[in-house]
mmCIF file of C-alpha atoms in Angstrom:
data_model
loop_
_atom_site.group_PDB
_atom_site.id
_atom_site.type_symbol
_atom_site.label_atom_id
_atom_site.label_comp_id
_atom_site.label_asym_id
_atom_site.label_seq_id
_atom_site.Cartn_x
_atom_site.Cartn_y
_atom_site.Cartn_z
ATOM 1 C CA MET A 20 33.515 12.868 -3.864
ATOM 2 C CA ASN A 21 31.893 11.882 -0.457
ATOM 3 C CA PRO A 22 28.352 12.928 -0.176
ATOM 4 C CA SER A 23 27.559 15.636 2.445
ATOM 5 C CA THR A 24 25.863 15.141 5.587
ATOM 6 C CA GLU A 25 22.649 16.643 4.300
ATOM 7 C CA SER A 26 22.715 14.567 1.119
ATOM 8 C CA ARG A 27 23.327 11.355 3.178
ATOM 9 C CA GLY A 28 20.319 12.424 5.494
ATOM 10 C CA ALA A 29 17.923 12.979 2.584
ATOM 11 C CA ALA A 30 18.893 9.699 1.133
ATOM 12 C CA LYS A 31 18.159 8.017 4.531
ATOM 13 C CA ARG A 32 14.677 10.025 4.806
ATOM 14 C CA ALA A 33 13.715 8.727 1.418
ATOM 15 C CA LEU A 34 14.665 5.264 2.194
ATOM 16 C CA LEU A 35 12.857 5.358 5.474
ATOM 17 C CA SER A 36 9.904 6.498 3.702
ATOM 18 C CA LEU A 37 9.926 3.735 1.589
ATOM 19 C CA ALA A 38 10.496 1.384 4.354
ATOM 20 C CA ILE A 39 7.356 2.481 6.177
ATOM 21 C CA GLY A 40 5.423 1.451 3.112
ATOM 22 C CA SER A 41 7.355 -1.968 3.207
ATOM 23 C CA PHE A 42 6.354 -2.277 6.986
ATOM 24 C CA GLY A 43 2.733 -1.689 5.980
ATOM 25 C CA ILE A 44 2.760 -4.317 3.178
ATOM 26 C CA GLY A 45 4.268 -6.785 5.766
ATOM 27 C CA MET A 46 1.783 -6.164 8.382
ATOM 28 C CA THR A 47 -1.467 -6.129 6.023
ATOM 29 C CA GLU A 48 -0.073 -9.433 4.440
ATOM 30 C CA PHE A 49 0.456 -11.636 7.262
ATOM 31 C CA VAL A 50 -1.578 -9.969 10.279
ATOM 32 C CA VAL A 51 -4.712 -11.742 9.043
ATOM 33 C CA MET A 52 -3.063 -15.154 9.739
ATOM 34 C CA GLY A 53 -2.981 -14.698 13.460
ATOM 35 C CA LEU A 54 -6.392 -13.239 13.608
ATOM 36 C CA LEU A 55 -8.068 -15.984 11.392
ATOM 37 C CA PRO A 56 -10.168 -17.450 14.157
ATOM 38 C CA ASP A 57 -11.542 -13.878 14.880
ATOM 39 C CA VAL A 58 -12.359 -13.002 11.439
ATOM 40 C CA ALA A 59 -14.146 -16.322 10.661
ATOM 41 C CA ARG A 60 -16.007 -15.880 14.001
ATOM 42 C CA ASP A 61 -16.861 -12.458 12.849
ATOM 43 C CA LEU A 62 -17.692 -12.746 8.977
ATOM 44 C CA LEU A 63 -18.893 -16.311 9.133
ATOM 45 C CA PRO A 64 -20.927 -16.694 12.218
ATOM 46 C CA THR A 65 -23.435 -19.514 10.914
ATOM 47 C CA VAL A 66 -20.555 -21.567 9.416
ATOM 48 C CA TRP A 67 -18.634 -21.259 12.692
ATOM 49 C CA GLU A 68 -21.488 -22.253 14.865
ATOM 50 C CA ALA A 69 -21.651 -25.583 12.513
ATOM 51 C CA SER A 70 -17.957 -26.117 12.350
ATOM 52 C CA ALA A 71 -15.125 -24.025 13.296
ATOM 53 C CA GLU A 72 -12.804 -25.998 11.109
ATOM 54 C CA ASP A 73 -14.888 -25.191 8.134
ATOM 55 C CA ALA A 74 -15.060 -21.646 8.900
ATOM 56 C CA LEU A 75 -11.513 -21.510 9.336
ATOM 57 C CA GLY A 76 -10.955 -23.037 6.140
ATOM 58 C CA GLN A 77 -13.163 -20.525 4.313
ATOM 59 C CA ALA A 78 -11.811 -17.530 6.101
ATOM 60 C CA GLY A 79 -8.482 -18.555 4.346
ATOM 61 C CA TRP A 80 -9.587 -17.556 1.297
ATOM 62 C CA LEU A 81 -9.048 -14.092 2.568
ATOM 63 C CA ILE A 82 -5.410 -14.969 2.431
ATOM 64 C CA SER A 83 -5.554 -16.398 -1.083
ATOM 65 C CA LEU A 84 -7.448 -13.459 -2.371
ATOM 66 C CA TYR A 85 -4.753 -11.040 -1.204
ATOM 67 C CA ALA A 86 -1.936 -13.150 -2.692
ATOM 68 C CA LEU A 87 -4.086 -13.548 -6.152
ATOM 69 C CA GLY A 88 -3.876 -9.386 -6.186
ATOM 70 C CA VAL A 89 -0.265 -9.517 -5.934
ATOM 71 C CA VAL A 90 -0.115 -12.262 -8.728
ATOM 72 C CA VAL A 91 -2.327 -10.058 -11.043
ATOM 73 C CA GLY A 92 -0.893 -6.741 -9.997
ATOM 74 C CA ALA A 93 2.762 -7.161 -9.910
ATOM 75 C CA PRO A 94 3.566 -7.659 -13.573
ATOM 76 C CA THR A 95 0.520 -5.557 -14.953
ATOM 77 C CA ILE A 96 1.153 -2.632 -12.778
ATOM 78 C CA ALA A 97 5.034 -2.680 -13.259
ATOM 79 C CA GLY A 98 4.897 -2.984 -16.709
ATOM 80 C CA PHE A 99 2.174 -0.075 -17.232
ATOM 81 C CA VAL A 100 3.940 2.630 -15.053
ATOM 82 C CA ALA A 101 7.569 1.845 -16.040
ATOM 83 C CA ARG A 102 7.455 4.856 -18.816
ATOM 84 C CA PHE A 103 6.161 7.221 -15.819
ATOM 85 C CA PRO A 104 7.946 9.068 -13.196
ATOM 86 C CA ARG A 105 8.923 6.653 -10.297
ATOM 87 C CA HIS A 106 8.570 9.013 -7.240
ATOM 88 C CA ARG A 107 4.979 9.754 -8.332
ATOM 89 C CA VAL A 108 4.272 6.097 -9.197
ATOM 90 C CA MET A 109 5.307 5.367 -5.663
ATOM 91 C CA ILE A 110 2.900 8.159 -4.118
ATOM 92 C CA GLY A 111 0.091 6.502 -6.208
ATOM 93 C CA LEU A 112 0.686 2.908 -4.951
ATOM 94 C CA ALA A 113 1.036 3.873 -1.377
ATOM 95 C CA LEU A 114 -2.265 6.052 -1.642
ATOM 96 C CA ALA A 115 -4.071 2.959 -3.224
ATOM 97 C CA LEU A 116 -2.602 0.704 -0.466
ATOM 98 C CA THR A 117 -4.264 3.242 2.071
ATOM 99 C CA VAL A 118 -7.511 3.324 0.383
ATOM 100 C CA PHE A 119 -7.914 -0.460 -0.111
ATOM 101 C CA ASN A 120 -6.830 -1.405 3.454
ATOM 102 C CA ALA A 121 -9.277 1.297 4.797
ATOM 103 C CA LEU A 122 -12.095 -0.569 2.895
ATOM 104 C CA THR A 123 -11.172 -3.709 4.769
ATOM 105 C CA VAL A 124 -12.002 -1.936 8.018
ATOM 106 C CA VAL A 125 -15.655 -0.696 7.006
ATOM 107 C CA LEU A 126 -16.851 -3.376 4.456
ATOM 108 C CA PRO A 127 -19.661 -5.583 6.309
ATOM 109 C CA SER A 128 -19.712 -8.993 4.518
ATOM 110 C CA PHE A 129 -17.295 -11.684 3.982
ATOM 111 C CA GLU A 130 -17.490 -11.313 0.121
ATOM 112 C CA LEU A 131 -16.707 -7.644 0.280
ATOM 113 C CA VAL A 132 -13.760 -7.982 2.668
ATOM 114 C CA GLY A 133 -12.747 -10.511 0.124
ATOM 115 C CA ALA A 134 -12.606 -8.119 -2.491
ATOM 116 C CA SER A 135 -10.842 -5.335 -0.549
ATOM 117 C CA ARG A 136 -8.124 -7.946 0.016
ATOM 118 C CA PHE A 137 -7.749 -8.659 -3.449
ATOM 119 C CA LEU A 138 -7.681 -4.942 -4.098
ATOM 120 C CA ALA A 139 -5.100 -4.236 -1.489
ATOM 121 C CA GLY A 140 -2.823 -7.238 -2.993
ATOM 122 C CA LEU A 141 -2.576 -5.397 -6.540
ATOM 123 C CA PRO A 142 -0.136 -2.732 -5.669
ATOM 124 C CA HIS A 143 2.009 -4.847 -3.448
ATOM 125 C CA GLY A 144 4.747 -6.147 -6.025
ATOM 126 C CA ALA A 145 4.792 -3.162 -8.048
ATOM 127 C CA PHE A 146 5.573 -1.149 -4.885
ATOM 128 C CA PHE A 147 8.679 -3.411 -3.984
ATOM 129 C CA GLY A 148 9.742 -3.777 -7.545
ATOM 130 C CA ILE A 149 9.793 0.003 -8.299
ATOM 131 C CA GLY A 150 10.706 0.923 -4.825
ATOM 132 C CA ALA A 151 13.911 -1.065 -5.461
ATOM 133 C CA LEU A 152 14.975 1.050 -8.480
ATOM 134 C CA VAL A 153 14.060 4.201 -6.597
ATOM 135 C CA ALA A 154 16.281 3.058 -3.487
ATOM 136 C CA ALA A 155 19.141 2.061 -5.794
ATOM 137 C CA ASP A 156 19.222 5.073 -7.423
ATOM 138 C CA VAL A 157 19.018 7.275 -4.061
ATOM 139 C CA MET A 158 21.955 5.455 -2.640
ATOM 140 C CA GLY A 159 24.066 5.779 -5.920
ATOM 141 C CA PRO A 160 26.680 3.585 -7.462
ATOM 142 C CA GLY A 161 28.315 0.920 -5.154
ATOM 143 C CA ASN A 162 25.687 1.191 -2.533
ATOM 144 C CA ARG A 163 22.562 -0.240 -4.609
ATOM 145 C CA ALA A 164 22.219 -3.407 -2.834
ATOM 146 C CA LYS A 165 22.233 -1.387 0.758
ATOM 147 C CA GLY A 166 19.230 0.713 -0.727
ATOM 148 C CA VAL A 167 17.150 -2.466 -1.547
ATOM 149 C CA ALA A 168 17.942 -4.023 1.652
ATOM 150 C CA PHE A 169 16.984 -1.178 3.779
ATOM 151 C CA ILE A 170 13.438 -1.137 2.057
ATOM 152 C CA LEU A 171 13.091 -4.920 2.993
ATOM 153 C CA THR A 172 13.817 -4.445 6.407
ATOM 154 C CA GLY A 173 10.560 -2.838 6.789
ATOM 155 C CA LEU A 174 8.960 -6.182 5.583
ATOM 156 C CA THR A 175 10.906 -8.252 8.289
ATOM 157 C CA VAL A 176 10.265 -5.715 10.972
ATOM 158 C CA ALA A 177 6.761 -5.947 10.585
ATOM 159 C CA ASN A 178 7.022 -9.870 11.284
ATOM 160 C CA VAL A 179 8.655 -9.003 14.444
ATOM 161 C CA VAL A 180 6.670 -5.838 15.494
ATOM 162 C CA GLY A 181 3.893 -4.997 13.191
ATOM 163 C CA VAL A 182 2.145 -8.359 13.024
ATOM 164 C CA PRO A 183 2.358 -9.347 16.716
ATOM 165 C CA LEU A 184 1.063 -6.010 17.563
ATOM 166 C CA GLY A 185 -1.586 -6.126 15.262
ATOM 167 C CA THR A 186 -2.700 -9.477 16.477
ATOM 168 C CA PHE A 187 -2.753 -8.462 19.900
ATOM 169 C CA LEU A 188 -4.829 -5.396 18.942
ATOM 170 C CA GLY A 189 -7.329 -7.339 16.976
ATOM 171 C CA GLN A 190 -7.735 -10.001 19.691
ATOM 172 C CA GLN A 191 -8.405 -6.967 22.042
ATOM 173 C CA TRP A 192 -10.616 -4.557 19.964
ATOM 174 C CA GLY A 193 -11.707 -6.798 17.021
ATOM 175 C CA TRP A 194 -9.814 -8.003 13.863
ATOM 176 C CA ARG A 195 -10.552 -4.679 12.189
ATOM 177 C CA ALA A 196 -8.520 -2.666 14.563
ATOM 178 C CA ALA A 197 -5.350 -4.207 13.011
ATOM 179 C CA PHE A 198 -6.440 -3.206 9.683
ATOM 180 C CA ALA A 199 -7.150 0.455 10.749
ATOM 181 C CA VAL A 200 -3.509 0.656 11.919
ATOM 182 C CA VAL A 201 -2.095 -0.735 8.430
ATOM 183 C CA ALA A 202 -4.400 2.007 6.875
ATOM 184 C CA LEU A 203 -2.664 4.657 9.065
ATOM 185 C CA VAL A 204 0.747 3.096 8.182
ATOM 186 C CA PHE A 205 0.156 3.419 4.759
ATOM 187 C CA ALA A 206 -1.271 6.985 4.862
ATOM 188 C CA LEU A 207 2.130 7.981 6.883
ATOM 189 C CA ALA A 208 4.066 6.162 4.129
ATOM 190 C CA THR A 209 2.280 8.147 1.556
ATOM 191 C CA LEU A 210 2.922 11.503 3.067
ATOM 192 C CA CYS A 211 6.532 10.634 3.714
ATOM 193 C CA ILE A 212 6.971 9.628 0.150
ATOM 194 C CA GLY A 213 5.659 12.753 -1.123
ATOM 195 C CA LEU A 214 7.889 14.721 1.055
ATOM 196 C CA PHE A 215 11.069 13.040 1.240
ATOM 197 C CA VAL A 216 11.653 10.640 -1.959
ATOM 198 C CA PRO A 217 13.301 13.020 -4.781
ATOM 199 C CA GLU A 218 12.202 13.105 -8.523
ATOM 200 C CA HIS A 219 13.022 9.930 -10.212
ATOM 201 C CA ALA A 220 12.464 9.705 -14.022
ATOM 202 C CA GLY A 221 10.800 6.771 -15.733
ATOM 203 C CA ASN A 222 11.732 5.071 -18.930
ATOM 204 C CA PRO A 223 9.606 6.615 -21.403
ATOM 205 C CA GLY A 224 10.497 4.312 -24.200
ATOM 206 C CA ARG A 225 9.574 1.218 -22.365
ATOM 207 C CA THR A 226 6.186 -0.342 -23.242
ATOM 208 C CA MET A 227 4.042 -3.212 -21.728
ATOM 209 C CA ARG A 228 5.355 -5.566 -24.310
ATOM 210 C CA ALA A 229 8.979 -4.741 -23.903
ATOM 211 C CA GLU A 230 8.433 -5.459 -20.098
ATOM 212 C CA LEU A 231 6.810 -8.677 -20.433
ATOM 213 C CA GLY A 232 9.684 -10.240 -22.520
ATOM 214 C CA VAL A 233 10.777 -11.877 -19.275
ATOM 215 C CA PHE A 234 8.092 -14.304 -19.266
ATOM 216 C CA ARG A 235 9.877 -15.513 -22.671
ATOM 217 C CA ILE A 236 12.700 -16.917 -20.519
ATOM 218 C CA PRO A 237 12.178 -20.531 -19.406
ATOM 219 C CA GLN A 238 14.508 -20.063 -16.334
ATOM 220 C CA VAL A 239 12.475 -17.539 -15.049
ATOM 221 C CA TRP A 240 9.262 -19.701 -15.132
ATOM 222 C CA LEU A 241 11.487 -22.486 -13.244
ATOM 223 C CA THR A 242 12.333 -20.082 -10.732
ATOM 224 C CA LEU A 243 9.084 -18.614 -10.148
ATOM 225 C CA ALA A 244 7.868 -22.056 -9.622
ATOM 226 C CA VAL A 245 10.420 -23.004 -7.297
ATOM 227 C CA GLY A 246 9.254 -19.533 -5.275
ATOM 228 C CA ALA A 247 5.429 -20.450 -6.053
ATOM 229 C CA ILE A 248 5.625 -24.216 -4.512
ATOM 230 C CA GLY A 249 8.539 -24.652 -2.499
ATOM 231 C CA PHE A 250 7.856 -21.083 -0.680
ATOM 232 C CA GLY A 251 4.198 -22.230 -0.257
ATOM 233 C CA GLY A 252 5.135 -24.893 2.183
ATOM 234 C CA PHE A 253 6.032 -21.851 4.499
ATOM 235 C CA PHE A 254 2.621 -20.271 3.846
ATOM 236 C CA ALA A 255 0.700 -23.286 4.576
ATOM 237 C CA VAL A 256 1.720 -23.378 8.115
ATOM 238 C CA TYR A 257 1.984 -19.665 8.756
ATOM 239 C CA SER A 258 -1.685 -19.210 7.542
ATOM 240 C CA TYR A 259 -2.917 -21.410 10.272
ATOM 241 C CA ILE A 260 -0.436 -20.656 13.036
ATOM 242 C CA ALA A 261 -3.137 -19.563 15.454
ATOM 243 C CA PRO A 262 -4.849 -22.809 15.715
ATOM 244 C CA LEU A 263 -1.632 -24.538 15.862
ATOM 245 C CA VAL A 264 -0.822 -22.764 19.008
ATOM 246 C CA THR A 265 -4.310 -22.778 20.697
ATOM 247 C CA ASP A 266 -5.790 -25.994 19.516
ATOM 248 C CA VAL A 267 -2.919 -28.474 19.170
ATOM 249 C CA ALA A 268 -0.340 -27.085 21.780
ATOM 250 C CA GLY A 269 -3.272 -26.195 24.155
ATOM 251 C CA SER A 270 -1.823 -22.531 24.731
ATOM 252 C CA PRO A 271 -3.975 -19.497 25.374
ATOM 253 C CA ALA A 272 -4.908 -16.992 22.527
ATOM 254 C CA TRP A 273 -2.759 -14.395 24.103
ATOM 255 C CA SER A 274 0.504 -16.594 23.308
ATOM 256 C CA VAL A 275 -0.164 -16.246 19.564
ATOM 257 C CA PRO A 276 1.532 -12.790 19.293
ATOM 258 C CA ILE A 277 4.400 -14.093 21.079
ATOM 259 C CA VAL A 278 4.931 -17.023 18.987
ATOM 260 C CA LEU A 279 4.529 -14.780 15.901
ATOM 261 C CA VAL A 280 7.379 -12.508 17.534
ATOM 262 C CA LEU A 281 9.499 -15.519 17.496
ATOM 263 C CA MET A 282 8.886 -16.567 14.083
ATOM 264 C CA GLY A 283 9.550 -12.880 13.135
ATOM 265 C CA VAL A 284 13.003 -12.950 14.891
ATOM 266 C CA GLY A 285 13.819 -15.958 12.895
ATOM 267 C CA MET A 286 12.550 -14.311 9.638
ATOM 268 C CA THR A 287 14.791 -11.217 10.282
ATOM 269 C CA VAL A 288 17.954 -13.171 10.990
ATOM 270 C CA GLY A 289 17.126 -15.618 7.936
ATOM 271 C CA ASN A 290 16.974 -12.485 5.513
ATOM 272 C CA LEU A 291 20.185 -11.522 6.657
ATOM 273 C CA ALA A 292 21.835 -14.663 6.569
ATOM 274 C CA GLY A 293 20.244 -15.814 3.113
ATOM 275 C CA GLY A 294 21.839 -12.813 1.678
ATOM 276 C CA HIS A 295 25.266 -13.895 2.909
ATOM 277 C CA PHE A 296 24.922 -17.357 1.947
ATOM 278 C CA ALA A 297 23.598 -16.585 -1.322
ATOM 279 C CA ASP A 298 26.502 -14.382 -1.979
ATOM 280 C CA ILE A 299 28.965 -17.404 -1.334
ATOM 281 C CA ASP A 300 27.002 -20.071 -3.132
ATOM 282 C CA LEU A 301 23.560 -19.533 -4.371
ATOM 283 C CA ARG A 302 22.804 -22.841 -5.824
ATOM 284 C CA ARG A 303 23.673 -24.697 -2.642
ATOM 285 C CA THR A 304 21.856 -22.089 -0.519
ATOM 286 C CA LEU A 305 18.800 -22.608 -2.646
ATOM 287 C CA LEU A 306 18.865 -26.499 -2.541
ATOM 288 C CA ILE A 307 19.865 -26.921 1.043
ATOM 289 C CA GLY A 308 17.395 -24.279 1.964
ATOM 290 C CA LEU A 309 14.283 -26.120 0.374
ATOM 291 C CA ALA A 310 15.645 -29.501 1.885
ATOM 292 C CA ALA A 311 15.824 -27.963 5.326
ATOM 293 C CA MET A 312 12.147 -26.407 5.077
ATOM 294 C CA ALA A 313 10.922 -30.047 4.348
ATOM 295 C CA VAL A 314 12.750 -31.398 7.245
ATOM 296 C CA VAL A 315 11.657 -28.745 9.775
ATOM 297 C CA LEU A 316 8.276 -28.660 8.852
ATOM 298 C CA VAL A 317 8.069 -32.558 9.492
ATOM 299 C CA LEU A 318 9.393 -32.034 12.639
ATOM 300 C CA LEU A 319 6.953 -29.302 13.478
ATOM 301 C CA ALA A 320 4.138 -31.550 12.567
ATOM 302 C CA LEU A 321 5.329 -34.324 14.897
ATOM 303 C CA LEU A 322 6.577 -32.077 17.884
ATOM 304 C CA SER A 323 3.889 -29.283 18.187
ATOM 305 C CA PHE A 324 1.996 -30.589 20.706
ATOM 306 C CA TRP A 325 4.279 -28.814 23.386
ATOM 307 C CA ILE A 326 4.473 -25.068 23.414
ATOM 308 C CA VAL A 327 8.164 -25.102 23.785
ATOM 309 C CA THR A 328 9.155 -27.401 21.228
ATOM 310 C CA LEU A 329 6.460 -25.445 18.861
ATOM 311 C CA SER A 330 8.029 -22.174 19.750
ATOM 312 C CA VAL A 331 11.610 -23.458 19.007
ATOM 313 C CA LEU A 332 10.604 -24.764 15.768
ATOM 314 C CA VAL A 333 8.781 -21.866 14.730
ATOM 315 C CA VAL A 334 11.870 -19.675 14.989
ATOM 316 C CA VAL A 335 13.783 -22.413 12.577
ATOM 317 C CA VAL A 336 10.722 -22.316 10.239
ATOM 318 C CA GLY A 337 10.914 -18.328 10.116
ATOM 319 C CA PHE A 338 14.697 -18.487 9.727
ATOM 320 C CA VAL A 339 14.758 -21.178 6.850
ATOM 321 C CA SER A 340 11.982 -19.484 4.959
ATOM 322 C CA SER A 341 13.642 -16.081 5.122
ATOM 323 C CA VAL A 342 16.972 -17.467 3.878
ATOM 324 C CA LEU A 343 14.937 -18.838 0.797
ATOM 325 C CA GLY A 344 13.475 -15.193 0.221
ATOM 326 C CA PRO A 345 16.542 -13.163 -1.039
ATOM 327 C CA THR A 346 18.107 -16.694 -2.713
ATOM 328 C CA ILE A 347 15.136 -16.916 -4.774
ATOM 329 C CA GLN A 348 15.027 -13.180 -5.663
ATOM 330 C CA THR A 349 18.926 -13.445 -6.655
ATOM 331 C CA ARG A 350 18.352 -16.495 -8.543
ATOM 332 C CA LEU A 351 15.365 -14.539 -10.395
ATOM 333 C CA MET A 352 17.358 -11.698 -11.312
ATOM 334 C CA ASP A 353 20.462 -13.936 -12.562
ATOM 335 C CA VAL A 354 18.142 -15.551 -14.974
ATOM 336 C CA ALA A 355 16.257 -12.569 -16.047
ATOM 337 C CA GLY A 356 18.547 -10.808 -18.299
ATOM 338 C CA ASP A 357 17.926 -7.224 -19.007
ATOM 339 C CA ASN A 358 14.537 -7.400 -17.282
ATOM 340 C CA GLN A 359 15.538 -6.590 -13.905
ATOM 341 C CA SER A 360 12.861 -4.152 -13.013
ATOM 342 C CA ILE A 361 9.742 -6.376 -13.634
ATOM 343 C CA ALA A 362 11.745 -9.580 -12.512
ATOM 344 C CA ALA A 363 11.860 -7.716 -9.118
ATOM 345 C CA ALA A 364 8.074 -7.190 -9.058
ATOM 346 C CA VAL A 365 7.046 -10.689 -10.753
ATOM 347 C CA ASN A 366 8.943 -12.448 -7.909
ATOM 348 C CA HIS A 367 6.534 -11.260 -5.406
ATOM 349 C CA SER A 368 3.786 -12.706 -7.788
ATOM 350 C CA GLY A 369 5.578 -16.163 -7.585
ATOM 351 C CA LEU A 370 6.085 -15.750 -3.866
ATOM 352 C CA ASN A 371 2.266 -14.798 -3.370
ATOM 353 C CA ILE A 372 1.288 -17.725 -5.551
ATOM 354 C CA GLY A 373 2.945 -19.442 -2.977
ATOM 355 C CA ASN A 374 0.939 -17.644 -0.259
ATOM 356 C CA SER A 375 -2.309 -18.232 -2.007
ATOM 357 C CA LEU A 376 -1.418 -22.130 -2.704
ATOM 358 C CA GLY A 377 -0.253 -22.652 0.925
ATOM 359 C CA ALA A 378 -3.158 -21.215 2.459
ATOM 360 C CA PHE A 379 -5.704 -22.853 0.313
ATOM 361 C CA LEU A 380 -3.989 -26.388 0.779
ATOM 362 C CA GLY A 381 -3.725 -25.857 4.494
ATOM 363 C CA GLY A 382 -7.274 -24.835 4.689
ATOM 364 C CA ALA A 383 -8.439 -27.777 2.528
ATOM 365 C CA VAL A 384 -6.698 -30.311 4.670
ATOM 366 C CA ILE A 385 -8.123 -28.685 7.774
ATOM 367 C CA ALA A 386 -11.661 -28.674 6.342
ATOM 368 C CA THR A 387 -11.277 -32.573 5.461
ATOM 369 C CA GLY A 388 -10.768 -33.363 9.367
ATOM 370 C CA TRP A 389 -7.114 -34.070 9.287
ATOM 371 C CA GLY A 390 -6.374 -31.661 11.955
ATOM 372 C CA PHE A 391 -4.419 -28.510 12.580
ATOM 373 C CA THR A 392 -1.032 -30.562 12.293
ATOM 374 C CA ALA A 393 -1.905 -31.188 8.454
ATOM 375 C CA PRO A 394 -0.775 -27.816 7.107
ATOM 376 C CA ALA A 395 2.684 -28.773 8.284
ATOM 377 C CA TRP A 396 2.685 -32.017 6.539
ATOM 378 C CA THR A 397 1.397 -30.168 3.509
ATOM 379 C CA GLY A 398 3.957 -27.692 3.694
ATOM 380 C CA ALA A 399 6.873 -30.259 3.794
ATOM 381 C CA ALA A 400 5.284 -31.954 0.598
ATOM 382 C CA LEU A 401 5.545 -28.495 -1.154
ATOM 383 C CA ALA A 402 9.084 -28.045 -0.172
ATOM 384 C CA VAL A 403 9.944 -31.217 -1.558
ATOM 385 C CA VAL A 404 8.377 -30.441 -4.938
ATOM 386 C CA GLY A 405 10.022 -27.010 -4.968
ATOM 387 C CA LEU A 406 13.442 -28.775 -4.209
ATOM 388 C CA ALA A 407 12.707 -31.232 -7.312
ATOM 389 C CA ILE A 408 12.026 -27.988 -9.476
ATOM 390 C CA ALA A 409 15.155 -26.368 -8.356
ATOM 391 C CA VAL A 410 17.220 -29.273 -9.223
ATOM 392 C CA VAL A 411 15.594 -29.646 -12.766
ATOM 393 C CA SER A 412 16.299 -25.904 -13.442
ATOM 394 C CA TYR A 413 19.882 -26.169 -12.355
ATOM 395 C CA ARG A 414 20.383 -29.280 -14.460
ATOM 396 C CA VAL A 415 18.647 -27.737 -17.710
ATOM 397 C CA GLN A 416 20.983 -24.619 -17.065
ATOM 398 C CA ALA A 417 24.001 -27.043 -17.098
ATOM 399 C CA ARG A 418 23.094 -28.451 -20.193
ATOM 400 C CA GLN A 419 22.603 -25.384 -22.002
ATOM 401 C CA THR A 420 25.857 -23.975 -20.845
ATOM 402 C CA ALA A 421 27.958 -27.100 -21.741
ATOM 403 C CA PRO A 422 27.494 -26.390 -25.567
ATOM 404 C CA GLU A 423 28.481 -23.068 -25.184
ATOM 405 C CA LEU A 424 31.637 -23.762 -23.219
ATOM 406 C CA VAL A 425 32.645 -26.436 -25.924
ATOM 407 C CA SER A 426 32.057 -23.843 -28.638
ATOM 408 C CA ALA A 427 33.968 -21.514 -26.592
ATOM 409 C CA GLY A 428 36.896 -23.928 -26.263
ATOM 410 C CA ALA A 429 36.761 -24.666 -30.086
#
């Protein structure tokens, strides 16, 4: 039977509610990167007066702390709440995101803001992992992937609209204004989820121990490493995009949001292309994507001194990085066996280890005096390491599969 217009409308309202939360997550994760100089100047004034590079390097810890929260929160929260009704869990996660981002707006010191960023990262992975299950159920058989994709559009749209808008607001009225908007977005998501997401039973029989069984699979670890290290190359650059635009290309601060819009456009197109290419040939898409990431980051390091070439390359960086996103997610789900739900959440742990690693290493090379193009070189090196791990992963899989094929033939 075809769903009625009313049921289709209800499904769209439920998915839109979840996508609003996804939009907020994309904004809270990435908006700080375009405002890093403003944050450093406000929260680390003494260090900023002595050395802007040192202050930016220290401010990068706020990015790392958020990513650390995602890494810690994704498996623990997803495993703990698996037995509870999922629509109620989603309300709780959206409410927690509202509160923790509101704390970022009001807390006065660098240390306390760092703590609020860590707390804000905790619900991130569980929101996406459990939200994907809810979306798949809302859409019904045959449309599960469409539901998951709809939620993820909130994340990509955030990079096109939310992050540049937040960066502009932060530059005009102080960086805290951007997080005030983020808190309002999550408050709206909480309200909409409560009103429009239908009841969705959990799995009362699932335990934390059963959920964490995913970590006994070696290929899961290899795939997480590909995301954490290879995708970390993107974050090494994205975390310090503002000084790359202003200090290296010599463009005014108001051009930073424009560059972020361009990167967001590349990410949105890359997300759609990545899903298409991965369905055709997952292995080739992953390996070529990582190699392309390394090449384009080298070009960025060499050609970012002119705003035109910088802008073009930023679009390509956004495209290639987002091709890798759904590709790594699909690869992880392929090797996770029966642990699909926690795998969806843990994927964000891996990617945010990359966020933390990239931001840390990018800040470290800046702080050592190697300049604002150094993160691009660092990112290229991380992409090459991620490519090597991916090659190892497929070779190990091939060796494990060959005896099974011989046995089956016998």
